[in-house]
Structures are given as structure tokens and as C-alpha cells.
Coordinates of C-alpha atoms in Angstrom, one line a residue:
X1 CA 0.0 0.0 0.0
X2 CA 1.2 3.6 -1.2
X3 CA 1.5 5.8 2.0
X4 CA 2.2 9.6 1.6
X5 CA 2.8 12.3 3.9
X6 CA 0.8 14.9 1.9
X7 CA -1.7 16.2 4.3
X8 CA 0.7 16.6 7.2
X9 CA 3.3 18.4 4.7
X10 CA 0.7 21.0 3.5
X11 CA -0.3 21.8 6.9
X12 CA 3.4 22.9 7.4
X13 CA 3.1 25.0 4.4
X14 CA -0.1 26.2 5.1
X15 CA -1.7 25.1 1.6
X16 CA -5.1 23.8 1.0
X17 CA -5.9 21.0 -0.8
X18 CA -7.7 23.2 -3.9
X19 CA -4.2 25.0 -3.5
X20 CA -1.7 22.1 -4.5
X21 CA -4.2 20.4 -6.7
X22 CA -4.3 23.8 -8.7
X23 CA -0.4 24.0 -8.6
X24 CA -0.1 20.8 -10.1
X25 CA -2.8 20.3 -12.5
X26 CA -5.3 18.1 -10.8
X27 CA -8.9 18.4 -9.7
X28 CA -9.0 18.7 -5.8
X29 CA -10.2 15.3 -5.1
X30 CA -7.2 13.8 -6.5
X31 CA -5.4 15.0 -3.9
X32 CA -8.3 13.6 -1.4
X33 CA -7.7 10.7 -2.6
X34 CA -4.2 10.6 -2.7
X35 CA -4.1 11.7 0.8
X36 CA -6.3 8.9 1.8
X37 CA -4.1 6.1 0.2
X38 CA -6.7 5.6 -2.4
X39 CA -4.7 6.4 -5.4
X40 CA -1.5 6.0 -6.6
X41 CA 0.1 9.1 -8.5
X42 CA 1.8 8.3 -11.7
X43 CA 5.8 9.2 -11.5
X44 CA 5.1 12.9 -13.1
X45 CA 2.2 13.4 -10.3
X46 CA 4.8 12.4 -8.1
X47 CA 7.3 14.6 -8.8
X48 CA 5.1 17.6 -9.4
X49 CA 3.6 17.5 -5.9
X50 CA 7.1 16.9 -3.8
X51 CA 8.3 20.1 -6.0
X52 CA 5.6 22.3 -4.5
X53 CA 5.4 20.7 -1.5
X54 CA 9.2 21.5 -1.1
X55 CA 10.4 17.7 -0.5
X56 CA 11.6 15.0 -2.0
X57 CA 9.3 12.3 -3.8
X58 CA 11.0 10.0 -1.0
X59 CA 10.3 11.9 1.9
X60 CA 6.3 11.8 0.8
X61 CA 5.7 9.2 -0.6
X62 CA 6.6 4.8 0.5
X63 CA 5.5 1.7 0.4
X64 CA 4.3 -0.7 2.9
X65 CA 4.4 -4.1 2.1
X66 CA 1.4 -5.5 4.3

């Protein structure tokens, strides 16, 4: 299962979900969805969202093998 710390990283930054889904092209329930580990981003999506999000792809996103 895809984890991701994109919730608690735009709370840092103060961003709202409509915010970084605008910033990178998506429709705001993407980002729902990735935030609640129902979606996996393709490598661009990725990318895109650690870059405005000011962290690396690995810092937000892992795997868990269970």
C-alpha cells in the first residue's frame, strides 16, 4: 500500500488541498484521494507534488508491504 505524507506536509506549508491540486494540475479530489491512500500518483504526479510541497518524492511518498 502507497503511504504519503501529503496532508501533514501541507499543513506545514499552510496550503489547501484546492491550493496544490491547482499547482499541479489536478482536480482537488485527487489530492483527497491521494491523501487517503486511495490512489496512486503516476511518477510525473509524483514529482510535481514533492516540488511544490518543497520535498523529495521520498520523503512523501513509501510503500508498505502488508
Amino acid at each position: 500500500m502507497l503511504n504519503t505524507k501529503i496532508k501533514e506536509r501541507r499543513a506545514e506549508l499552510n496550503i489547501t488541498q484546492g491550493e496544490l491540486a491547482d499547482k499541479v494540475g489536478v482536480r482537488r479530489e485527487t489530492i483527497v484521494h491521494l491523501e487517503r491512500g486511495k490512489y496512486n500518483p503516476s511518477l510525473k504526479l509524483a514529482f510535481d507534488i514533492a516540488k511544490v510541497l518543497e520535498v523529495s518524492v521520498e520523503e512523501l511518498f513509501w510503500f508498505d508491504e502488508d
